[in-house]
Amino acid sequence: MSEPIPIVGGTGALGFGLALRWARAGREVVIGSRSAERAEAAAAKLADAIPEAKASGAVNDEAVKRGPVVFLTVPFRNQSENLNNLREALAPEQLLVDCTVPLAAAVSGKATRSLGVWQGSAAQQAQEMAPDGVTVVAALHTVSAPSLNDLDATLDEDVLLCGDRKTDKARVAELVEAIAGLRAVNAGALEMARIVEQLTPLLISINTRYKTHAGLRVTNLPDGDHWS
Amino acid sequence: MSEPIPIVGGTGALGFGLALRWARAGREVVIGSRSAERAEAAAAKLADAIPEAKASGAVNDEAVKRGPVVFLTVPFRNQSENLNNLREALAPEQLLVDCTVPLAAAVSGKATRSLGVWQGSAAQQAQEMAPDGVTVVAALHTVSAPSLNDLDATLDEDVLLCGDRKTDKARVAELVEAIAGLRAVNAGALEMARIVEQLTPLLISINTRYKTHAGLRVTNLPDGDHWS
């Protein structure tokens, strides 16, 4: 029995794409939004696409109470506001998976450029703002939202995870790898999010030149289970 | 008829590995070093490994005069000094391919961390310091030097190129792809070196965890020639 997966900002392109993919894999998802109506509408849309889906919608601070590993998929512009709003809702022992990327687009700059975040990265900002006992893992910066949303698109790429404890990353890896075509790679401590978050503007630059939705693969990794 | 490839710092691990691979591909290489003796010794070592190699050694400021596309493969600690020394030797229309990575290891820090470079990246520093008319392309940050040096190792990965003119990147791409197993990818303008140079500490972090020499592949790129 796997537990429901709350997605804060689950009505956005990345969050909804993840919800679709997990639902297709038989996982239960809880789509969070600032608005209960929009959350429920997204859950209904998901059920239209995948009739067997186990999906519901809820306001963000209700959604996060429904599962132990919470995904934060809001734009960087809204990250701090969301973290403030979730301060009372998140509980010790929960994992918060931050997917935020500090693109300069947040302040009307280019999407191939990024903002400097005082803490080092959006994920480190999330860790600073999260309630005591809530641990942040950074993930899912390089998976194309359009590709996730296109259920006919075959995924074949890696997801780099940054976090300070391997056991936390292993829990997130299990969820990432529940999505067909994704492999989780241990990229190191949470501070490595400084680099991994930059992969999004890099891929945006490549996408512009090749007119595609590129992803990343780490080559030459040994086979086997690296999480236990 | 392809022209010789000068490699500044060609006695180092990355530079010598590239020299080996190009020599095996039938390209002529000029191994540059601060010391003519060490350059010639490296060329002799190369000829031992690959008897048919077309390789010679020369002091750096002689080496760079021998071919139109010059590779700079020195450690970041020595990058400025080398660029100063090459100011009179480099000529307009030459391309300078900067492979430098500002690892914090240059100042006794961790190899999974990097230094902030005022110009944005080591490659942008190289462009600022290069003589008028010499254009910088950034490349080869993610290819493992040990793998290049092990001629039994099969390469199967991408090399991200950053530069302000596509025609310059196309010239470098031809040289990169002369090495079996490497594909050149257009990562955008030279300023993208801010991100691409960070891929080295990222891979070092992954290598530590997986005990390997990882590389990168960009997935979902369309087939065909993207350089002409």
Short mmCIF file of C-alpha atoms in Angstrom, two decimals:
data_model
loop_
_atom_site.label_atom_id
_atom_site.label_comp_id
_atom_site.label_asym_id
_atom_site.label_seq_id
_atom_site.Cartn_x
_atom_site.Cartn_y
_atom_site.Cartn_z
CA MET A 1 0.00 0.00 0.00
CA SER A 2 1.58 3.22 -1.11
CA GLU A 3 0.51 6.48 0.50
CA PRO A 4 -1.08 9.42 -1.33
CA ILE A 5 1.25 11.94 -2.92
CA PRO A 6 0.38 15.59 -2.16
CA ILE A 7 1.42 18.04 -4.89
CA VAL A 8 1.47 21.71 -3.86
CA GLY A 9 0.82 23.69 -7.01
CA GLY A 10 -0.58 20.57 -8.64
CA THR A 11 -2.67 22.58 -11.09
CA GLY A 12 0.49 23.95 -12.75
CA ALA A 13 2.18 22.31 -15.73
CA LEU A 14 4.87 20.41 -13.79
CA GLY A 15 2.62 19.43 -10.89
CA PHE A 16 -0.24 18.26 -13.07
CA GLY A 17 2.12 16.35 -15.35
CA LEU A 18 3.53 14.49 -12.34
CA ALA A 19 0.01 13.81 -11.07
CA LEU A 20 -0.93 12.30 -14.44
CA ARG A 21 2.12 10.05 -14.52
CA TRP A 22 1.72 8.85 -10.93
CA ALA A 23 -1.99 8.25 -11.44
CA ARG A 24 -1.22 6.13 -14.48
CA ALA A 25 1.24 4.16 -12.34
CA GLY A 26 -1.57 3.44 -9.87
CA ARG A 27 -0.43 5.90 -7.22
CA GLU A 28 -2.91 8.06 -5.38
CA VAL A 29 -2.36 11.80 -5.81
CA VAL A 30 -3.71 14.84 -4.02
CA ILE A 31 -3.67 17.92 -6.22
CA GLY A 32 -3.11 21.02 -4.12
CA SER A 33 -3.97 24.58 -5.12
CA ARG A 34 -4.67 27.90 -3.44
CA SER A 35 -8.25 27.38 -4.59
CA ALA A 36 -10.25 24.28 -3.63
CA GLU A 37 -12.35 24.73 -6.77
CA ARG A 38 -9.35 24.73 -9.09
CA ALA A 39 -7.85 21.76 -7.26
CA GLU A 40 -11.06 19.78 -7.66
CA ALA A 41 -11.37 20.78 -11.31
CA ALA A 42 -7.83 19.51 -11.93
CA ALA A 43 -8.64 16.22 -10.20
CA ALA A 44 -11.72 15.86 -12.41
CA LYS A 45 -9.63 16.59 -15.52
CA LEU A 46 -7.17 13.93 -14.39
CA ALA A 47 -9.99 11.42 -13.93
CA ASP A 48 -11.16 12.20 -17.47
CA ALA A 49 -7.69 11.38 -18.84
CA ILE A 50 -7.19 8.31 -16.64
CA PRO A 51 -10.53 6.81 -15.53
CA GLU A 52 -8.93 4.47 -12.98
CA ALA A 53 -7.03 7.34 -11.35
CA LYS A 54 -7.07 7.75 -7.59
CA ALA A 55 -7.00 11.53 -7.44
CA SER A 56 -8.54 14.27 -5.36
CA GLY A 57 -8.14 18.02 -5.06
CA ALA A 58 -7.72 20.15 -1.95
CA VAL A 59 -6.37 23.50 -0.85
CA ASN A 60 -2.62 23.25 -0.39
CA ASP A 61 -2.59 23.23 3.41
CA GLU A 62 -5.13 20.40 3.46
CA ALA A 63 -3.38 18.50 0.67
CA VAL A 64 -0.02 18.33 2.46
CA LYS A 65 -1.60 16.51 5.41
CA ARG A 66 -2.59 13.59 3.21
CA GLY A 67 0.84 12.04 2.59
CA PRO A 68 4.35 11.87 4.06
CA VAL A 69 6.27 13.05 0.99
CA VAL A 70 5.07 16.42 -0.31
CA PHE A 71 6.04 17.82 -3.72
CA LEU A 72 6.37 21.59 -4.11
CA THR A 73 5.93 22.46 -7.81
CA VAL A 74 5.08 26.16 -7.72
CA PRO A 75 6.98 28.83 -9.69
CA PHE A 76 9.91 30.41 -7.85
CA ARG A 77 7.99 33.67 -7.66
CA ASN A 78 5.48 31.96 -5.33
CA GLN A 79 7.81 29.66 -3.42
CA SER A 80 8.31 31.80 -0.29
CA GLU A 81 4.62 32.64 -0.04
CA ASN A 82 3.71 28.97 -0.27
CA LEU A 83 6.28 27.96 2.31
CA ASN A 84 4.96 30.62 4.68
CA ASN A 85 1.42 29.35 4.20
CA LEU A 86 2.46 25.73 4.83
CA ARG A 87 4.34 26.42 8.06
CA GLU A 88 1.46 25.24 10.27
CA ALA A 89 0.36 22.47 7.92
CA LEU A 90 3.61 20.55 7.50
CA ALA A 91 4.54 18.19 10.33
CA PRO A 92 7.87 16.81 11.61
CA GLU A 93 9.10 13.72 9.73
CA GLN A 94 7.52 14.86 6.49
CA LEU A 95 9.73 15.20 3.44
CA LEU A 96 9.33 18.24 1.23
CA VAL A 97 10.52 17.70 -2.34
CA ASP A 98 11.36 21.09 -3.79
CA CYS A 99 11.17 21.31 -7.59
CA THR A 100 11.56 25.08 -7.72
CA VAL A 101 13.98 26.74 -10.12
CA PRO A 102 15.01 30.39 -9.63
CA LEU A 103 14.70 31.37 -13.29
CA ALA A 104 15.27 35.03 -14.05
CA ALA A 105 11.88 34.79 -15.78
CA ALA A 106 10.43 35.24 -12.26
CA VAL A 107 11.43 38.91 -12.50
CA SER A 108 10.78 39.27 -16.24
CA GLY A 109 14.30 38.19 -17.17
CA LYS A 110 15.39 35.47 -19.58
CA ALA A 111 14.50 31.84 -18.94
CA THR A 112 18.09 30.91 -19.82
CA ARG A 113 19.32 32.91 -16.83
CA SER A 114 18.82 32.45 -13.14
CA LEU A 115 18.61 34.53 -10.00
CA GLY A 116 21.11 34.30 -7.18
CA VAL A 117 19.38 33.03 -4.06
CA TRP A 118 20.99 34.15 -0.83
CA GLN A 119 20.82 30.67 0.71
CA GLY A 120 22.51 29.21 -2.37
CA SER A 121 19.51 27.67 -4.10
CA ALA A 122 15.73 27.57 -4.01
CA ALA A 123 15.93 24.22 -2.23
CA GLN A 124 18.17 25.62 0.50
CA GLN A 125 15.73 28.50 0.88
CA ALA A 126 12.96 25.91 1.26
CA GLN A 127 14.98 24.08 3.92
CA GLU A 128 15.50 27.34 5.82
CA MET A 129 11.79 28.15 5.69
CA ALA A 130 10.43 24.66 6.39
CA PRO A 131 9.23 23.89 9.93
CA ASP A 132 11.58 22.06 12.28
CA GLY A 133 11.77 18.37 11.51
CA VAL A 134 10.74 18.75 7.87
CA THR A 135 13.56 17.80 5.52
CA VAL A 136 13.99 19.06 1.98
CA VAL A 137 15.12 17.05 -1.02
CA ALA A 138 15.59 18.82 -4.39
CA ALA A 139 14.42 16.96 -7.51
CA LEU A 140 12.70 16.99 -10.88
CA HIS A 141 14.30 20.12 -12.36
CA THR A 142 15.12 18.59 -15.72
CA VAL A 143 11.97 16.68 -16.65
CA SER A 144 9.95 18.54 -19.27
CA ALA A 145 6.47 19.50 -18.08
CA PRO A 146 5.03 19.23 -21.63
CA SER A 147 6.45 15.71 -21.93
CA LEU A 148 4.95 14.68 -18.57
CA ASN A 149 1.58 16.02 -19.67
CA ASP A 150 1.69 14.21 -23.00
CA LEU A 151 0.87 10.64 -21.98
CA ASP A 152 1.91 9.46 -25.44
CA ALA A 153 5.45 10.79 -24.87
CA THR A 154 7.98 8.17 -23.78
CA LEU A 155 10.27 9.36 -21.00
CA ASP A 156 13.87 8.11 -20.98
CA GLU A 157 15.97 10.25 -18.69
CA ASP A 158 17.39 10.79 -15.22
CA VAL A 159 16.21 12.83 -12.25
CA LEU A 160 18.99 14.21 -10.07
CA LEU A 161 18.29 14.21 -6.33
CA CYS A 162 20.03 16.45 -3.81
CA GLY A 163 19.61 15.99 -0.07
CA ASP A 164 21.59 15.62 3.09
CA ARG A 165 20.40 12.12 4.01
CA LYS A 166 20.54 9.13 1.71
CA THR A 167 17.46 7.56 3.31
CA ASP A 168 15.41 10.64 2.41
CA LYS A 169 16.67 10.54 -1.15
CA ALA A 170 15.84 6.84 -1.33
CA ARG A 171 12.20 7.56 -0.46
CA VAL A 172 12.00 10.19 -3.17
CA ALA A 173 13.81 7.90 -5.63
CA GLU A 174 11.10 5.27 -5.15
CA LEU A 175 8.43 7.80 -6.14
CA VAL A 176 10.44 9.15 -9.07
CA GLU A 177 11.08 5.67 -10.41
CA ALA A 178 7.38 4.78 -10.11
CA ILE A 179 7.08 6.94 -13.25
CA ALA A 180 8.01 4.82 -16.26
CA GLY A 181 11.19 6.01 -17.97
CA LEU A 182 12.66 7.99 -15.08
CA ARG A 183 15.76 6.92 -13.16
CA ALA A 184 16.76 8.67 -9.93
CA VAL A 185 20.43 9.62 -9.50
CA ASN A 186 22.03 10.63 -6.22
CA ALA A 187 23.66 13.99 -6.99
CA GLY A 188 24.89 14.62 -3.45
CA ALA A 189 24.07 16.93 -0.56
CA LEU A 190 21.31 19.53 -0.62
CA GLU A 191 23.86 22.25 -1.39
CA MET A 192 24.36 20.63 -4.83
CA ALA A 193 20.93 22.06 -5.67
CA ARG A 194 22.90 25.23 -6.48
CA ILE A 195 24.10 23.40 -9.56
CA VAL A 196 21.18 21.08 -10.28
CA GLU A 197 18.66 23.95 -10.36
CA GLN A 198 20.81 25.55 -13.08
CA LEU A 199 20.15 22.58 -15.35
CA THR A 200 16.69 23.97 -16.14
CA PRO A 201 17.92 27.19 -17.79
CA LEU A 202 20.59 25.09 -19.53
CA LEU A 203 17.97 22.77 -21.00
CA ILE A 204 15.79 25.76 -21.94
CA SER A 205 18.75 27.12 -23.92
CA ILE A 206 19.19 23.75 -25.64
CA ASN A 207 15.43 23.41 -26.28
CA THR A 208 15.41 26.78 -28.04
CA ARG A 209 18.20 25.69 -30.37
CA TYR A 210 16.93 22.18 -31.10
CA LYS A 211 13.18 22.86 -30.87
CA THR A 212 12.65 19.92 -28.54
CA HIS A 213 12.02 18.99 -24.92
CA ALA A 214 15.46 17.77 -23.89
CA GLY A 215 16.32 15.86 -20.74
CA LEU A 216 19.52 14.60 -19.14
CA ARG A 217 21.14 11.21 -18.65
CA VAL A 218 24.15 10.52 -16.49
CA THR A 219 26.34 8.05 -18.38
CA ASN A 220 28.62 5.31 -17.10
CA LEU A 221 26.82 4.66 -13.80
CA PRO A 222 27.21 1.12 -12.49
CA ASP A 223 24.10 -1.07 -12.43
CA GLY A 224 22.42 -2.13 -9.22
CA ASP A 225 20.58 -0.60 -6.30
CA HIS A 226 22.38 2.45 -4.98
CA TRP A 227 19.76 3.46 -2.45
CA SER A 228 19.80 0.76 0.21
CA MET B 1 43.81 17.93 -44.71
CA SER B 2 43.08 18.81 -41.12
CA GLU B 3 45.29 21.30 -39.33
CA PRO B 4 47.30 20.57 -36.17
CA ILE B 5 45.55 20.97 -32.83
CA PRO B 6 47.54 22.96 -30.24
CA ILE B 7 46.80 22.00 -26.63
CA VAL B 8 47.97 24.49 -24.00
CA GLY B 9 48.61 22.49 -20.86
CA GLY B 10 48.77 19.33 -22.95
CA THR B 11 50.90 17.52 -20.39
CA GLY B 12 48.03 17.60 -17.87
CA ALA B 13 45.48 14.82 -17.52
CA LEU B 14 42.73 16.40 -19.64
CA GLY B 15 45.06 17.82 -22.28
CA PHE B 16 47.06 14.64 -22.69
CA GLY B 17 43.90 12.53 -22.80
CA LEU B 18 42.55 14.68 -25.62
CA ALA B 19 45.89 14.47 -27.44
CA LEU B 20 45.78 10.67 -27.23
CA ARG B 21 42.25 10.49 -28.60
CA TRP B 22 42.90 12.92 -31.45
CA ALA B 23 46.14 11.16 -32.35
CA ARG B 24 44.28 7.86 -32.52
CA ALA B 25 41.76 9.53 -34.83
CA GLY B 26 44.63 10.51 -37.15
CA ARG B 27 44.71 14.18 -36.16
CA GLU B 28 47.99 15.98 -35.64
CA VAL B 29 48.43 17.40 -32.14
CA VAL B 30 50.88 19.89 -30.65
CA ILE B 31 51.34 19.37 -26.94
CA GLY B 32 52.06 22.67 -25.22
CA SER B 33 53.71 23.12 -21.84
CA ARG B 34 55.57 25.80 -19.94
CA SER B 35 58.63 23.58 -20.42
CA ALA B 36 59.78 22.46 -23.88
CA GLU B 37 61.36 19.38 -22.31
CA ARG B 38 58.15 18.27 -20.66
CA ALA B 39 56.20 18.96 -23.85
CA GLU B 40 58.60 16.83 -25.89
CA ALA B 41 58.57 14.08 -23.27
CA ALA B 42 54.77 14.00 -23.46
CA ALA B 43 54.88 13.82 -27.26
CA ALA B 44 57.32 10.89 -26.99
CA LYS B 45 55.02 9.17 -24.49
CA LEU B 46 52.14 9.65 -26.89
CA ALA B 47 54.15 8.14 -29.73
CA ASP B 48 54.88 5.13 -27.51
CA ALA B 49 51.15 4.59 -26.97
CA ILE B 50 50.17 5.28 -30.60
CA PRO B 51 53.08 4.62 -32.97
CA GLU B 52 51.34 6.22 -35.97
CA ALA B 53 50.64 9.42 -33.99
CA LYS B 54 51.43 12.78 -35.52
CA ALA B 55 52.47 14.58 -32.36
CA SER B 56 55.06 17.12 -31.30
CA GLY B 57 55.80 19.11 -28.17
CA ALA B 58 56.52 22.83 -27.83
CA VAL B 59 56.39 25.62 -25.27
CA ASN B 60 52.86 26.97 -25.08
CA ASP B 61 53.47 30.21 -26.96
CA GLU B 62 55.06 28.29 -29.83
CA ALA B 63 52.41 25.58 -29.78
CA VAL B 64 49.49 27.99 -30.24
CA LYS B 65 50.96 29.27 -33.51
CA ARG B 66 50.68 25.84 -35.09
CA GLY B 67 46.91 25.62 -35.55
CA PRO B 68 43.79 27.77 -35.81
CA VAL B 69 41.80 26.22 -32.97
CA VAL B 70 43.68 26.23 -29.66
CA PHE B 71 42.58 24.21 -26.62
CA LEU B 72 43.28 25.61 -23.16
CA THR B 73 43.31 22.72 -20.66
CA VAL B 74 45.18 24.17 -17.69
CA PRO B 75 43.82 24.19 -14.12
CA PHE B 76 41.81 27.28 -13.19
CA ARG B 77 44.59 28.32 -10.81
CA ASN B 78 46.85 28.85 -13.83
CA GLN B 79 44.31 30.14 -16.35
CA SER B 80 44.99 33.89 -15.98
CA GLU B 81 48.75 33.42 -16.01
CA ASN B 82 48.52 31.37 -19.19
CA LEU B 83 46.25 33.87 -20.88
CA ASN B 84 48.65 36.67 -20.01
CA ASN B 85 51.54 34.70 -21.45
CA LEU B 86 49.64 33.96 -24.66
CA ARG B 87 48.60 37.55 -25.36
CA GLU B 88 51.36 38.09 -27.91
CA ALA B 89 51.24 34.59 -29.33
CA LEU B 90 47.54 34.30 -30.21
CA ALA B 91 46.46 35.95 -33.47
CA PRO B 92 43.15 37.37 -34.73
CA GLU B 93 40.79 34.79 -36.24
CA GLN B 94 42.07 32.06 -33.92
CA LEU B 95 39.56 30.23 -31.75
CA LEU B 96 40.43 29.56 -28.15
CA VAL B 97 38.56 26.62 -26.64
CA ASP B 98 38.48 27.09 -22.90
CA CYS B 99 38.09 23.89 -20.88
CA THR B 100 38.77 25.52 -17.52
CA VAL B 101 36.55 24.88 -14.51
CA PRO B 102 36.70 27.19 -11.48
CA LEU B 103 36.65 24.40 -8.88
CA ALA B 104 37.03 25.51 -5.29
CA ALA B 105 39.87 22.98 -5.21
CA ALA B 106 41.96 25.77 -6.80
CA VAL B 107 42.01 27.44 -3.37
CA SER B 108 42.10 24.21 -1.35
CA GLY B 109 38.30 23.95 -1.22
CA LYS B 110 36.11 21.01 -2.17
CA ALA B 111 36.03 19.72 -5.73
CA THR B 112 32.23 19.57 -5.49
CA ARG B 113 32.14 23.35 -5.02
CA SER B 114 33.10 26.17 -7.34
CA LEU B 115 34.43 29.69 -7.12
CA GLY B 116 32.48 32.73 -8.28
CA VAL B 117 34.28 34.33 -11.21
CA TRP B 118 33.61 38.04 -11.57
CA GLN B 119 33.04 37.78 -15.33
CA GLY B 120 30.51 35.00 -14.78
CA SER B 121 32.61 32.00 -15.75
CA ALA B 122 36.17 30.98 -16.52
CA ALA B 123 35.33 31.09 -20.23
CA GLN B 124 34.07 34.65 -19.99
CA GLN B 125 37.26 35.55 -18.13
CA ALA B 126 39.20 33.97 -21.00
CA GLN B 127 37.22 36.03 -23.53
CA GLU B 128 37.98 39.20 -21.58
CA MET B 129 41.70 38.39 -21.47
CA ALA B 130 42.10 37.09 -25.02
CA PRO B 131 43.60 39.43 -27.62
CA ASP B 132 41.25 41.30 -29.94
CA GLY B 133 39.91 39.08 -32.67
CA VAL B 134 40.37 35.84 -30.74
CA THR B 135 37.03 34.24 -29.92
CA VAL B 136 36.40 31.88 -27.03
CA VAL B 137 34.26 28.76 -27.07
CA ALA B 138 33.75 26.80 -23.84
CA ALA B 139 33.80 22.99 -24.08
CA LEU B 140 34.86 19.64 -22.67
CA HIS B 141 34.00 20.19 -19.01
CA THR B 142 32.22 16.87 -18.52
CA VAL B 143 34.49 14.36 -20.22
CA SER B 144 36.47 12.36 -17.70
CA ALA B 145 40.24 12.79 -18.05
CA PRO B 146 40.92 9.24 -16.77
CA SER B 147 38.53 7.85 -19.39
CA LEU B 148 40.21 9.84 -22.17
CA ASN B 149 43.59 8.53 -21.04
CA ASP B 150 42.42 4.92 -20.94
CA LEU B 151 42.34 4.02 -24.62
CA ASP B 152 40.43 0.84 -23.74
CA ALA B 153 37.57 2.91 -22.30
CA THR B 154 34.61 3.42 -24.64
CA LEU B 155 33.26 6.96 -24.61
CA ASP B 156 29.53 7.45 -25.09
CA GLU B 157 28.53 10.95 -24.04
CA ASP B 158 27.94 14.54 -25.05
CA VAL B 159 30.14 17.64 -24.96
CA LEU B 160 28.27 20.89 -24.39
CA LEU B 161 29.56 23.88 -26.35
CA CYS B 162 28.99 27.50 -25.38
CA GLY B 163 29.89 30.38 -27.68
CA ASP B 164 28.43 33.50 -29.22
CA ARG B 165 28.71 32.41 -32.88
CA LYS B 166 27.34 29.18 -34.26
CA THR B 167 30.07 28.98 -36.92
CA ASP B 168 32.74 28.98 -34.19
CA LYS B 169 30.92 26.24 -32.31
CA ALA B 170 30.61 24.25 -35.55
CA ARG B 171 34.41 24.27 -35.96
CA VAL B 172 34.88 23.05 -32.41
CA ALA B 173 32.11 20.47 -32.84
CA GLU B 174 33.99 18.95 -35.78
CA LEU B 175 37.06 18.45 -33.59
CA VAL B 176 35.07 17.12 -30.63
CA GLU B 177 33.25 14.63 -32.84
CA ALA B 178 36.53 13.46 -34.36
CA ILE B 179 36.90 11.63 -31.04
CA ALA B 180 34.92 8.40 -31.21
CA GLY B 181 31.97 8.35 -28.82
CA LEU B 182 31.64 12.10 -28.31
CA ARG B 183 28.72 14.15 -29.65
CA ALA B 184 28.83 17.95 -29.56
CA VAL B 185 25.71 19.77 -28.34
CA ASN B 186 25.04 23.48 -28.82
CA ALA B 187 24.34 24.76 -25.29
CA GLY B 188 23.94 28.40 -26.29
CA ALA B 189 25.86 31.64 -25.88
CA LEU B 190 29.19 31.95 -24.10
CA GLU B 191 27.42 33.19 -20.97
CA MET B 192 25.92 29.70 -20.59
CA ALA B 193 29.43 28.61 -19.52
CA ARG B 194 28.32 29.87 -16.09
CA ILE B 195 26.16 26.78 -15.94
CA VAL B 196 28.13 24.33 -18.06
CA GLU B 197 31.31 24.81 -15.99
CA GLN B 198 29.28 23.79 -12.93
CA LEU B 199 28.68 20.37 -14.45
CA THR B 200 32.19 19.32 -13.46
CA PRO B 201 31.67 19.65 -9.69
CA LEU B 202 28.26 18.01 -10.18
CA LEU B 203 29.83 15.00 -11.87
CA ILE B 204 32.58 14.88 -9.23
CA SER B 205 29.83 14.61 -6.59
CA ILE B 206 28.17 11.80 -8.55
CA ASN B 207 31.50 10.05 -9.15
CA THR B 208 32.20 10.00 -5.42
CA ARG B 209 28.86 8.33 -4.72
CA TYR B 210 28.93 5.82 -7.58
CA LYS B 211 32.70 5.24 -7.73
CA THR B 212 32.76 5.81 -11.48
CA HIS B 213 33.69 8.31 -14.18
CA ALA B 214 30.29 9.64 -15.14
CA GLY B 215 29.46 11.73 -18.19
CA LEU B 216 26.36 13.46 -19.49
CA ARG B 217 23.96 12.87 -22.35
CA VAL B 218 21.26 15.26 -23.49
CA THR B 219 18.18 13.19 -24.31
CA ASN B 220 15.48 13.74 -26.91
CA LEU B 221 17.55 15.77 -29.38
CA PRO B 222 16.40 15.43 -32.98
CA ASP B 223 18.73 13.66 -35.41
CA GLY B 224 20.55 15.45 -38.17
CA ASP B 225 23.19 18.10 -38.60
CA HIS B 226 22.59 21.07 -36.34
CA TRP B 227 25.76 22.94 -37.18
CA SER B 228 25.40 24.04 -40.77
#
